[in-house]
């Protein structure tokens, strides 16, 4: 469309159809970003139960499957950018590339949601099926993107419910995956209530089923029974920047640890990268740590981020230190942060180091998880399962440690690069899910906050150490026995979701191949 301007020139205005397409694309991008508000730091947990509705309604009204796929991709990009926006200082414009690539996972989900929601208009049965199919498809997206190389399980929708006690009890049954299924099912039912008046009965029934499921789990699944306590000290040095920061950080951690003397602690935990040199190559640091252990009468779990003297390459390792020095218990981090600790396909993507703070050299991986014995020979033993930073996001790793006999899970992390963002609060909240899933307490110790401790039921113990604190704190951590259904049966919600999708696919094939009823006989001139 051409419009005259004041100087006689002609301005070209995009046709209405193109403007509508651009507006719809912007709406999809924004709708996909809405669920981010349910995560810390806003932590509007209740928002999760309606945040997906605008996106679902948009997908339902797509004029074609091709448009639904595009809306799925744009919404997925909005979700990734919103949930991971704190990565911008490290990745800069590369975050746009990552978001566009990861969002491809939501293309089939967009098609699936479009097909299921439009089909719900035809019968109550298909409306009920949509409340199972749409969440199952979303869960498959979460499963695929939870791979380490694709960024890991950060921002799983179920993780937004980390402070809701009934949801934590559901996590003990089926992990964060089951919580995600229920959250998306509620969103789907609400979308049907809003958009399809003819199936409001089945939509309400789906909401009732979700509520009854949560209530039944809350009533039936008892919280872990306490069997004693462990006193664990957490040392958070705070921000230490500038020249010689590893040495100055070590000195501050040393000073804070000394304040724990006489407080009857069983273990003292330092954060990720709390020691900047290999202890075998720096016997002076090992001796200082051993002296600290004697001073507080407890072993220290530190984290060494350094080039090893006995193996090639840089490792991040949890190292247990006692009164005589390192005990020999050591865990080398197995799952590394893409771009932060290694660059995937460095020969192709190595240019990321020039536009952000990607790793200049790839860290090396450990071979297996380790359960450490604290207090061996000096009192009651305590079995501790260490995780390093990013690894606390992986449900299977904490589950493996619980099955291996860990009584306490310890996550050592450092999010100082993202100090003023939502990342520290998001990271600390993951420990609540891991505690509820395994029925084991989790100690989340960081360099610069947020450090927090959660009991075996996922409830927070004491006040956390925020990003503005440099302090040492002691927590009475309740221990528990027993095994949660999630530890016993694993990721069964993923298998259930796959079964639902397979059944939906089979039903669609049967409907397509079923013979259509014959039409009325043709009328002839003689008829």
Short mmCIF file of C-alpha atoms in Angstrom, two decimals:
data_model
loop_
_atom_site.label_atom_id
_atom_site.label_comp_id
_atom_site.label_asym_id
_atom_site.label_seq_id
_atom_site.Cartn_x
_atom_site.Cartn_y
_atom_site.Cartn_z
CA UNK A 1 0.00 0.00 0.00
CA UNK A 2 1.39 3.42 -1.01
CA UNK A 3 0.61 6.52 1.05
CA UNK A 4 1.44 10.15 0.07
CA UNK A 5 3.71 12.10 2.38
CA UNK A 6 3.90 15.84 2.98
CA UNK A 7 6.81 16.43 0.61
CA UNK A 8 5.19 14.66 -2.29
CA UNK A 9 7.07 11.40 -1.82
CA UNK A 10 5.30 8.08 -1.52
CA UNK A 11 5.68 5.90 1.60
CA UNK A 12 5.24 2.15 1.28
CA UNK A 13 3.20 0.58 4.07
CA UNK A 14 3.33 -3.18 4.56
CA UNK A 15 0.12 -4.92 3.52
CA UNK A 16 -2.25 -5.84 6.39
CA UNK A 17 -1.58 -9.57 5.99
CA UNK A 18 2.14 -9.07 6.49
CA UNK A 19 1.57 -6.82 9.51
CA UNK A 20 -0.65 -9.50 11.05
CA UNK A 21 2.05 -12.13 10.54
CA UNK A 22 4.68 -9.95 12.22
CA UNK A 23 2.30 -9.17 15.06
CA UNK A 24 1.53 -12.84 15.54
CA UNK A 25 5.23 -13.67 15.59
CA UNK A 26 5.90 -11.05 18.27
CA UNK A 27 2.97 -12.41 20.28
CA UNK A 28 4.39 -15.96 20.09
CA UNK A 29 7.81 -14.73 21.22
CA UNK A 30 6.28 -12.91 24.20
CA UNK A 31 3.91 -15.75 25.09
CA UNK A 32 6.80 -18.21 25.24
CA UNK A 33 8.65 -15.93 27.66
CA UNK A 34 5.79 -15.66 30.18
CA UNK A 35 6.58 -18.84 32.21
CA UNK A 36 9.98 -17.38 33.20
CA UNK A 37 8.27 -15.28 35.88
CA UNK A 38 7.41 -18.45 37.80
CA UNK A 39 11.11 -19.14 38.43
CA UNK A 40 13.36 -17.35 40.93
CA UNK A 41 14.07 -14.51 41.40
CA UNK A 42 10.42 -13.41 40.83
CA UNK A 43 9.41 -16.91 41.99
CA UNK A 44 5.71 -16.42 41.25
CA UNK A 45 5.09 -20.16 41.52
CA UNK A 46 1.32 -19.80 41.03
CA UNK A 47 1.92 -18.03 37.72
CA UNK A 48 3.12 -21.32 36.20
CA UNK A 49 -0.43 -22.70 36.20
CA UNK A 50 -1.66 -20.15 33.67
CA UNK A 51 1.49 -18.77 32.07
CA UNK A 52 1.30 -21.13 29.07
CA UNK A 53 -2.35 -20.38 28.27
CA UNK A 54 -1.68 -17.43 25.88
CA UNK A 55 0.82 -19.53 23.93
CA UNK A 56 -1.58 -22.48 23.74
CA UNK A 57 -4.44 -20.26 22.57
CA UNK A 58 -2.20 -18.78 19.89
CA UNK A 59 -1.19 -22.25 18.69
CA UNK A 60 -4.82 -23.36 18.58
CA UNK A 61 -5.75 -20.50 16.25
CA UNK A 62 -2.89 -21.07 13.82
CA UNK A 63 -4.34 -21.18 10.28
CA UNK A 64 -2.12 -24.10 9.30
CA UNK A 65 0.29 -26.64 10.67
CA UNK A 66 3.14 -24.68 9.13
CA UNK A 67 2.14 -21.58 11.09
CA UNK A 68 1.76 -23.62 14.28
CA UNK A 69 5.30 -24.93 13.83
CA UNK A 70 6.57 -21.35 13.42
CA UNK A 71 4.66 -20.22 16.52
CA UNK A 72 6.17 -23.16 18.41
CA UNK A 73 9.66 -22.15 17.32
CA UNK A 74 9.20 -18.47 18.19
CA UNK A 75 7.62 -19.30 21.54
CA UNK A 76 10.46 -21.70 22.31
CA UNK A 77 12.99 -18.98 21.50
CA UNK A 78 11.16 -16.59 23.83
CA UNK A 79 11.20 -19.20 26.60
CA UNK A 80 14.92 -19.92 26.22
CA UNK A 81 15.85 -16.23 26.13
CA UNK A 82 13.72 -15.38 29.16
CA UNK A 83 14.84 -18.27 31.34
CA UNK A 84 18.52 -17.92 30.36
CA UNK A 85 18.72 -14.13 29.94
CA UNK A 86 21.43 -13.94 32.62
CA UNK A 87 23.83 -15.60 30.16
CA UNK A 88 23.92 -12.46 28.00
CA UNK A 89 27.02 -10.97 29.75
CA UNK A 90 28.94 -14.16 28.96
CA UNK A 91 27.62 -15.07 25.50
CA UNK A 92 26.50 -11.67 24.14
CA UNK A 93 24.88 -12.06 20.70
CA UNK A 94 25.67 -15.78 20.68
CA UNK A 95 22.71 -16.27 23.06
CA UNK A 96 20.45 -15.42 20.10
CA UNK A 97 22.02 -18.18 18.03
CA UNK A 98 21.65 -20.67 20.88
CA UNK A 99 18.04 -19.68 21.50
CA UNK A 100 17.17 -20.05 17.81
CA UNK A 101 18.76 -23.51 17.67
CA UNK A 102 17.29 -24.81 20.93
CA UNK A 103 13.87 -23.46 19.98
CA UNK A 104 13.76 -25.96 17.10
CA UNK A 105 12.82 -28.53 19.76
CA UNK A 106 9.48 -26.74 20.20
CA UNK A 107 8.58 -26.99 16.50
CA UNK A 108 7.05 -30.50 16.78
CA UNK A 109 5.42 -29.52 20.08
CA UNK A 110 3.77 -26.54 18.38
CA UNK A 111 2.36 -28.86 15.72
CA UNK A 112 1.23 -31.36 18.35
CA UNK A 113 -0.52 -28.71 20.46
CA UNK A 114 -2.24 -27.27 17.36
CA UNK A 115 -3.48 -30.71 16.34
CA UNK A 116 -4.60 -31.73 19.83
CA UNK A 117 -6.37 -28.47 20.74
CA UNK A 118 -8.19 -28.21 17.41
CA UNK A 119 -9.20 -31.86 17.68
CA UNK A 120 -10.62 -31.21 21.16
CA UNK A 121 -13.46 -29.27 19.52
CA UNK A 122 -14.85 -32.45 17.97
CA UNK A 123 -15.53 -34.58 21.06
CA UNK A 124 -15.17 -34.64 24.85
CA UNK A 125 -12.90 -37.66 24.54
CA UNK A 126 -10.42 -35.80 22.38
CA UNK A 127 -10.52 -32.87 24.82
CA UNK A 128 -9.51 -35.21 27.64
CA UNK A 129 -6.82 -36.69 25.38
CA UNK A 130 -5.45 -33.20 24.67
CA UNK A 131 -4.90 -32.69 28.42
CA UNK A 132 -2.60 -35.72 28.34
CA UNK A 133 -1.03 -35.34 24.90
CA UNK A 134 0.07 -31.68 25.14
CA UNK A 135 1.88 -32.17 28.51
CA UNK A 136 3.48 -35.37 27.24
CA UNK A 137 4.84 -33.58 24.19
CA UNK A 138 6.21 -30.77 26.37
CA UNK A 139 7.92 -33.32 28.60
CA UNK A 140 9.64 -34.88 25.60
CA UNK A 141 11.04 -31.45 24.74
CA UNK A 142 12.33 -31.08 28.30
CA UNK A 143 13.91 -34.53 28.18
CA UNK A 144 15.76 -33.86 24.93
CA UNK A 145 17.00 -30.40 25.89
CA UNK A 146 18.18 -31.74 29.27
CA UNK A 147 21.17 -33.32 27.61
CA UNK A 148 24.42 -31.77 28.77
CA UNK A 149 25.39 -30.66 25.27
CA UNK A 150 22.11 -28.76 24.84
CA UNK A 151 22.44 -26.81 28.07
CA UNK A 152 21.19 -29.31 30.60
CA UNK A 153 17.93 -29.43 32.59
CA UNK A 154 17.87 -25.76 33.59
CA UNK A 155 14.43 -24.15 33.54
CA UNK A 156 12.35 -27.32 33.65
CA UNK A 157 8.81 -26.08 34.19
CA UNK A 158 8.28 -28.31 37.22
CA UNK A 159 11.28 -26.71 38.93
CA UNK A 160 9.26 -23.52 39.33
CA UNK A 161 7.38 -25.30 42.16
CA UNK A 162 10.47 -25.71 44.35
CA UNK A 163 8.87 -24.02 47.40
CA UNK A 164 5.41 -25.62 47.16
CA UNK A 165 5.15 -28.51 49.62
CA UNK A 166 2.53 -30.58 47.74
CA UNK A 167 4.56 -30.27 44.53
CA UNK A 168 7.69 -31.42 46.35
CA UNK A 169 5.79 -34.49 47.53
CA UNK A 170 4.84 -35.15 43.89
CA UNK A 171 8.54 -34.85 42.98
CA UNK A 172 9.29 -37.63 45.50
CA UNK A 173 6.93 -39.83 43.48
CA UNK A 174 8.00 -39.03 39.93
CA UNK A 175 10.73 -36.42 40.06
CA UNK A 176 10.54 -32.95 38.58
CA UNK A 177 9.17 -34.63 35.43
CA UNK A 178 5.86 -35.50 37.09
CA UNK A 179 5.51 -31.96 38.42
CA UNK A 180 6.02 -30.63 34.89
CA UNK A 181 3.32 -32.94 33.53
CA UNK A 182 0.79 -31.67 36.08
CA UNK A 183 1.66 -28.01 35.48
CA UNK A 184 1.26 -28.29 31.69
CA UNK A 185 -1.92 -30.36 32.08
CA UNK A 186 -3.48 -27.57 34.15
CA UNK A 187 -2.48 -24.98 31.52
CA UNK A 188 -4.00 -27.12 28.77
CA UNK A 189 -7.27 -27.58 30.64
CA UNK A 190 -7.50 -23.85 31.34
CA UNK A 191 -6.89 -23.08 27.66
CA UNK A 192 -9.75 -25.40 26.69
CA UNK A 193 -12.01 -23.78 29.30
CA UNK A 194 -11.32 -20.39 27.75
CA UNK A 195 -11.49 -21.29 24.07
CA UNK A 196 -13.85 -24.26 23.63
CA UNK A 197 -17.14 -23.85 25.54
CA UNK A 198 -18.44 -27.19 24.27
CA UNK A 199 -15.81 -29.18 26.21
CA UNK A 200 -15.80 -27.26 29.48
CA UNK A 201 -17.04 -30.34 31.31
CA UNK A 202 -14.04 -32.51 30.30
CA UNK A 203 -11.68 -29.58 30.94
CA UNK A 204 -13.01 -29.17 34.47
CA UNK A 205 -12.74 -32.94 34.94
CA UNK A 206 -9.05 -32.76 33.92
CA UNK A 207 -8.45 -30.03 36.50
CA UNK A 208 -10.17 -32.14 39.15
CA UNK A 209 -7.99 -35.14 38.25
CA UNK A 210 -4.85 -33.01 38.66
CA UNK A 211 -6.03 -31.72 42.03
CA UNK A 212 -7.01 -35.20 43.25
CA UNK A 213 -3.65 -36.59 42.12
CA UNK A 214 -1.73 -33.99 44.11
CA UNK A 215 -4.00 -34.42 47.13
CA UNK A 216 -3.70 -38.22 47.03
CA UNK A 217 0.09 -38.08 46.80
CA UNK A 218 0.18 -35.57 49.67
CA UNK A 219 -1.95 -37.92 51.81
CA UNK A 220 -0.47 -41.26 50.83
CA UNK A 221 3.25 -40.55 50.45
CA UNK A 222 4.71 -39.97 53.90
CA UNK A 223 7.70 -37.62 54.25
CA UNK A 224 11.05 -39.25 55.08
CA UNK A 225 11.40 -40.33 58.70
CA UNK A 226 14.24 -38.51 60.54
CA UNK A 227 17.01 -40.66 62.02
CA UNK A 228 19.36 -38.07 63.45
CA UNK A 229 21.20 -34.91 62.51
CA UNK A 230 24.52 -33.75 61.15
CA UNK A 231 26.01 -30.32 61.89
CA UNK A 232 27.40 -28.93 58.67
CA UNK A 233 29.20 -25.63 58.27
CA UNK A 234 28.98 -23.65 55.01
CA UNK A 235 31.65 -21.08 54.16
CA UNK A 236 30.75 -18.34 51.68
CA UNK A 237 33.61 -15.86 51.13
CA UNK A 238 31.66 -13.43 48.93
CA UNK A 239 32.97 -11.55 45.93
CA UNK A 240 36.78 -11.44 45.72
CA UNK A 241 38.03 -9.83 42.51
CA UNK A 242 41.23 -8.29 41.24
CA UNK A 243 44.87 -9.33 41.34
CA UNK A 244 45.73 -12.54 43.22
CA UNK A 245 42.04 -13.21 43.82
CA UNK A 246 42.52 -17.02 44.30
CA UNK A 247 45.02 -16.42 47.11
CA UNK A 248 42.93 -13.69 48.74
CA UNK A 249 39.78 -15.81 48.46
CA UNK A 250 41.59 -18.72 50.12
CA UNK A 251 42.67 -16.45 52.97
CA UNK A 252 39.11 -15.21 53.52
CA UNK A 253 37.73 -18.75 53.49
CA UNK A 254 40.43 -19.70 55.96
CA UNK A 255 39.47 -16.85 58.31
CA UNK A 256 35.76 -17.63 58.09
CA UNK A 257 36.37 -21.32 58.75
CA UNK A 258 38.29 -20.52 61.94
CA UNK A 259 35.13 -18.95 63.37
CA UNK A 260 33.52 -22.41 63.37
CA UNK A 261 35.89 -23.75 66.03
CA UNK A 262 34.06 -25.03 69.09
CA UNK A 263 30.70 -25.30 67.30
CA UNK A 264 30.77 -29.10 67.10
CA UNK A 265 30.54 -29.33 63.31
CA UNK A 266 30.81 -32.66 61.50
CA UNK A 267 31.80 -31.23 58.12
CA UNK A 268 32.75 -27.85 56.66
CA UNK A 269 31.89 -27.20 52.99
CA UNK A 270 33.52 -24.64 50.70
CA UNK A 271 32.12 -23.61 47.31
CA UNK A 272 33.15 -24.43 43.78
CA UNK A 273 36.64 -23.28 42.71
CA UNK A 274 37.38 -22.38 46.34
CA UNK A 275 40.98 -23.61 45.92
CA UNK A 276 42.86 -22.41 42.86
CA UNK A 277 45.82 -24.81 42.85
CA UNK A 278 46.31 -28.56 42.87
CA UNK A 279 47.00 -29.60 46.45
CA UNK A 280 49.66 -32.12 45.39
CA UNK A 281 51.58 -29.33 43.69
CA UNK A 282 51.00 -26.91 46.60
CA UNK A 283 51.80 -28.75 49.84
CA UNK A 284 51.67 -25.40 51.65
CA UNK A 285 47.95 -25.06 50.87
CA UNK A 286 47.33 -28.68 51.84
CA UNK A 287 49.07 -28.04 55.17
CA UNK A 288 46.95 -24.94 55.83
CA UNK A 289 43.78 -26.91 55.14
CA UNK A 290 44.91 -29.73 57.44
CA UNK A 291 45.60 -27.18 60.18
CA UNK A 292 42.10 -25.77 59.68
CA UNK A 293 40.62 -29.26 59.99
CA UNK A 294 42.41 -29.72 63.31
CA UNK A 295 41.35 -26.28 64.50
CA UNK A 296 37.61 -26.83 63.89
CA UNK A 297 37.81 -30.57 64.65
CA UNK A 298 36.06 -31.51 61.42
CA UNK A 299 36.94 -32.48 57.88
CA UNK A 300 36.72 -29.93 55.06
CA UNK A 301 35.18 -30.53 51.64
CA UNK A 302 36.86 -28.05 49.30
CA UNK A 303 36.72 -27.70 45.52
CA UNK A 304 39.91 -27.51 43.48
CA UNK A 305 39.82 -25.82 40.08
CA UNK A 306 43.31 -26.32 38.68
CA UNK A 307 45.59 -28.22 36.37
CA UNK A 308 46.33 -31.58 37.98
CA UNK A 309 49.88 -32.62 38.68
CA UNK A 310 49.20 -36.33 38.07
CA UNK A 311 47.04 -36.05 34.93
CA UNK A 312 47.00 -33.74 31.92
CA UNK A 313 44.43 -30.96 31.82
CA UNK A 314 42.32 -28.86 34.18
CA UNK A 315 39.77 -30.52 36.47
CA UNK A 316 37.17 -29.28 38.92
CA UNK A 317 37.35 -31.63 41.87
CA UNK A 318 35.69 -32.04 45.25
CA UNK A 319 38.48 -32.98 47.67
CA UNK A 320 38.03 -34.10 51.28
CA UNK A 321 40.70 -32.83 53.68
CA UNK A 322 41.21 -34.10 57.22
CA UNK A 323 43.60 -33.34 60.09
CA UNK A 324 46.44 -35.11 58.26
CA UNK A 325 45.73 -33.53 54.88
CA UNK A 326 43.76 -34.82 51.86
CA UNK A 327 42.10 -38.12 52.77
CA UNK A 328 42.20 -39.53 49.25
CA UNK A 329 38.46 -39.03 48.69
CA UNK A 330 38.14 -37.06 45.47
CA UNK A 331 35.40 -36.51 42.91
CA UNK A 332 36.15 -35.02 39.49
CA UNK A 333 33.25 -33.15 37.91
CA UNK A 334 31.67 -35.22 35.14
CA UNK A 335 29.15 -32.92 33.46
CA UNK A 336 30.56 -29.65 32.27
CA UNK A 337 28.85 -26.38 31.42
CA UNK A 338 28.73 -25.84 27.64
CA UNK A 339 30.81 -22.79 26.68
CA UNK A 340 31.50 -22.00 30.36
CA UNK A 341 33.80 -25.00 30.89
CA UNK A 342 34.17 -26.36 27.39
CA UNK A 343 33.18 -25.34 23.88
CA UNK A 344 31.16 -27.98 22.01
CA UNK A 345 32.57 -28.61 18.54
CA UNK A 346 35.37 -26.17 19.27
CA UNK A 347 36.69 -26.43 15.71
CA UNK A 348 33.36 -25.02 14.49
CA UNK A 349 32.15 -22.89 17.43
CA UNK A 350 35.48 -21.74 18.81
CA UNK A 351 34.71 -18.21 17.64
CA UNK A 352 32.39 -17.94 20.66
CA UNK A 353 35.47 -17.17 22.78
CA UNK A 354 35.93 -13.92 20.86
CA UNK A 355 32.42 -12.57 21.48
CA UNK A 356 31.87 -13.71 25.08
CA UNK A 357 33.44 -15.34 28.08
CA UNK A 358 33.53 -18.88 26.72
CA UNK A 359 36.20 -21.26 28.03
CA UNK A 360 39.60 -20.72 26.45
CA UNK A 361 40.56 -24.31 27.34
CA UNK A 362 38.24 -27.27 27.82
CA UNK A 363 38.05 -28.73 31.33
CA UNK A 364 38.53 -32.50 31.68
CA UNK A 365 35.79 -34.85 32.86
CA UNK A 366 35.72 -37.28 35.73
CA UNK A 367 34.87 -40.95 35.15
CA UNK A 368 32.37 -41.80 37.90
CA UNK A 369 30.41 -40.46 40.84
CA UNK A 370 31.78 -40.90 44.35
CA UNK A 371 30.29 -41.29 47.82
CA UNK A 372 32.76 -40.03 50.43
CA UNK A 373 32.99 -41.18 54.05
CA UNK A 374 33.32 -38.28 56.47
CA UNK A 375 34.59 -38.88 60.02
CA UNK A 376 36.00 -42.33 59.31
CA UNK A 377 37.64 -43.64 62.47
CA UNK A 378 36.92 -40.52 64.56
CA UNK A 379 33.21 -40.94 65.27
CA UNK A 380 29.96 -41.79 63.49
CA UNK A 381 30.54 -41.95 59.76
CA UNK A 382 28.60 -39.68 57.39
CA UNK A 383 28.20 -40.68 53.74
CA UNK A 384 28.39 -37.59 51.52
CA UNK A 385 27.63 -37.43 47.81
CA UNK A 386 29.26 -34.41 46.10
CA UNK A 387 27.93 -32.62 43.03
CA UNK A 388 29.69 -29.70 41.38
CA UNK A 389 27.67 -26.67 40.27
CA UNK A 390 25.79 -27.49 37.04
CA UNK A 391 25.40 -31.11 38.15
CA UNK A 392 22.78 -30.24 40.77
CA UNK A 393 20.38 -29.60 37.87
CA UNK A 394 20.48 -33.28 36.79
CA UNK A 395 17.94 -35.46 38.64
CA UNK A 396 19.67 -38.68 37.64
CA UNK A 397 22.96 -37.73 39.32
CA UNK A 398 21.45 -37.10 42.75
CA UNK A 399 19.31 -40.22 42.35
CA UNK A 400 22.43 -42.28 41.64
CA UNK A 401 24.15 -40.95 44.77
CA UNK A 402 21.12 -41.74 46.92
CA UNK A 403 21.03 -45.29 45.55
CA UNK A 404 24.78 -45.58 46.27
CA UNK A 405 24.20 -44.82 49.97
CA UNK A 406 24.75 -41.07 50.30
CA UNK A 407 23.12 -39.65 53.43
CA UNK A 408 23.76 -36.02 52.49
CA UNK A 409 24.12 -34.50 49.01
CA UNK A 410 26.51 -31.55 48.75
CA UNK A 411 26.41 -29.22 45.74
CA UNK A 412 29.44 -26.91 45.46
CA UNK A 413 28.78 -24.03 43.08
CA UNK A 414 29.88 -20.58 41.96
CA UNK A 415 27.63 -18.13 40.13
CA UNK A 416 29.69 -14.99 40.75
CA UNK A 417 29.77 -14.24 37.01
CA UNK A 418 26.00 -13.73 37.19
CA UNK A 419 25.90 -12.07 40.61
CA UNK A 420 23.28 -9.41 39.86
CA UNK A 421 20.95 -11.71 37.89
CA UNK A 422 18.32 -14.33 38.67
CA UNK A 423 20.89 -17.13 38.32
CA UNK A 424 22.01 -17.48 41.99
CA UNK A 425 18.44 -17.84 43.25
CA UNK A 426 17.51 -20.20 40.43
CA UNK A 427 20.52 -22.38 41.09
CA UNK A 428 19.91 -22.60 44.83
CA UNK A 429 16.26 -23.55 44.26
CA UNK A 430 17.27 -26.68 42.33
CA UNK A 431 18.59 -28.22 45.55
CA UNK A 432 15.05 -28.27 46.97
CA UNK A 433 13.90 -30.48 44.07
CA UNK A 434 16.88 -32.81 44.42
CA UNK A 435 16.22 -33.17 48.16
CA UNK A 436 12.53 -33.98 47.66
CA UNK A 437 13.25 -36.43 44.84
CA UNK A 438 15.81 -38.42 46.81
CA UNK A 439 14.61 -38.02 50.40
CA UNK A 440 18.10 -36.82 51.29
CA UNK A 441 19.13 -33.38 52.58
CA UNK A 442 21.04 -31.17 50.18
CA UNK A 443 23.66 -28.58 51.12
CA UNK A 444 24.15 -25.97 48.39
CA UNK A 445 27.42 -24.14 49.12
CA UNK A 446 28.59 -21.27 46.92
CA UNK A 447 31.39 -18.74 46.73
CA UNK A 448 29.18 -15.67 46.46
CA UNK A 449 25.61 -16.79 47.22
CA UNK A 450 22.99 -18.02 47.32
CA UNK A 451 24.05 -20.76 49.78
CA UNK A 452 21.13 -22.75 51.18
CA UNK A 453 20.31 -26.04 52.90
CA UNK A 454 17.22 -28.19 52.35
CA UNK A 455 15.88 -31.07 54.40
CA UNK A 456 14.91 -34.53 53.09
CA UNK A 457 11.43 -33.26 52.22
CA UNK A 458 12.76 -30.30 50.21
CA UNK A 459 11.88 -27.70 52.85
CA UNK A 460 14.51 -25.02 53.42
CA UNK A 461 16.47 -25.15 56.67
CA UNK A 462 17.43 -21.80 58.21
CA UNK A 463 17.89 -18.58 56.26
CA UNK A 464 20.04 -18.71 53.12
CA UNK A 465 23.25 -16.74 52.68
CA UNK A 466 22.40 -14.18 50.00
CA UNK A 467 24.63 -12.65 47.37
CA UNK A 468 25.45 -9.74 49.69
CA UNK A 469 26.98 -11.95 52.42
CA UNK A 470 30.50 -13.01 53.31
CA UNK A 471 29.95 -15.41 56.20
CA UNK A 472 30.15 -18.88 57.68
CA UNK A 473 27.00 -20.59 58.94
CA UNK A 474 26.27 -23.85 60.76
CA UNK A 475 23.14 -25.86 60.01
CA UNK A 476 21.60 -28.77 61.88
CA UNK A 477 20.76 -30.98 58.93
CA UNK A 478 18.17 -33.74 59.52
CA UNK A 479 19.13 -37.14 58.15
CA UNK A 480 16.58 -39.65 56.87
CA UNK A 481 16.33 -43.27 55.84
CA UNK A 482 14.04 -44.95 53.40
CA UNK A 483 13.81 -44.64 49.65
CA UNK A 484 11.46 -42.44 47.66
CA UNK A 485 9.48 -43.93 44.76
CA UNK A 486 11.49 -41.73 42.40
CA UNK A 487 14.78 -43.22 43.61
CA UNK A 488 13.33 -46.73 43.28
CA UNK A 489 11.58 -46.40 39.93
CA UNK A 490 13.45 -43.58 38.23
CA UNK A 491 12.17 -41.50 35.33
CA UNK A 492 8.91 -43.38 34.85
CA UNK A 493 6.96 -40.20 33.89
CA UNK A 494 9.11 -39.96 30.77
CA UNK A 495 8.13 -43.48 29.76
CA UNK A 496 4.48 -42.73 30.54
CA UNK A 497 4.60 -39.60 28.37
CA UNK A 498 6.15 -41.57 25.53
CA UNK A 499 3.40 -44.16 25.81
CA UNK A 500 0.72 -41.44 25.66
CA UNK A 501 2.27 -39.97 22.52
CA UNK A 502 2.55 -43.39 20.89
CA UNK A 503 -1.12 -44.06 21.67
CA UNK A 504 -2.12 -40.68 20.25
CA UNK A 505 -0.16 -41.36 17.06
CA UNK A 506 -1.81 -44.78 16.69
CA UNK A 507 -5.26 -43.27 17.23
CA UNK A 508 -4.60 -40.59 14.60
CA UNK A 509 -3.53 -43.24 12.08
CA UNK A 510 -6.64 -45.30 12.75
CA UNK A 511 -8.92 -42.28 12.35
CA UNK A 512 -7.24 -41.37 9.10
CA UNK A 513 -7.51 -44.90 7.68
CA UNK A 514 -11.06 -45.59 8.88
CA UNK A 515 -13.57 -45.77 6.00
CA UNK A 516 -15.86 -42.80 5.81
CA UNK A 517 -19.61 -43.48 5.97
CA UNK A 518 -21.23 -43.43 2.54
CA UNK A 519 -23.02 -40.27 1.58
CA UNK A 520 -26.69 -40.12 0.54
CA UNK A 521 -27.50 -41.71 -2.83
CA UNK A 522 -27.29 -39.38 -5.78
CA UNK A 523 -30.60 -38.12 -7.10
CA UNK A 524 -31.30 -38.68 -10.78
CA UNK A 525 -33.80 -37.17 -13.15
CA UNK A 526 -35.97 -40.26 -12.77
CA UNK A 527 -35.45 -40.56 -8.99
#
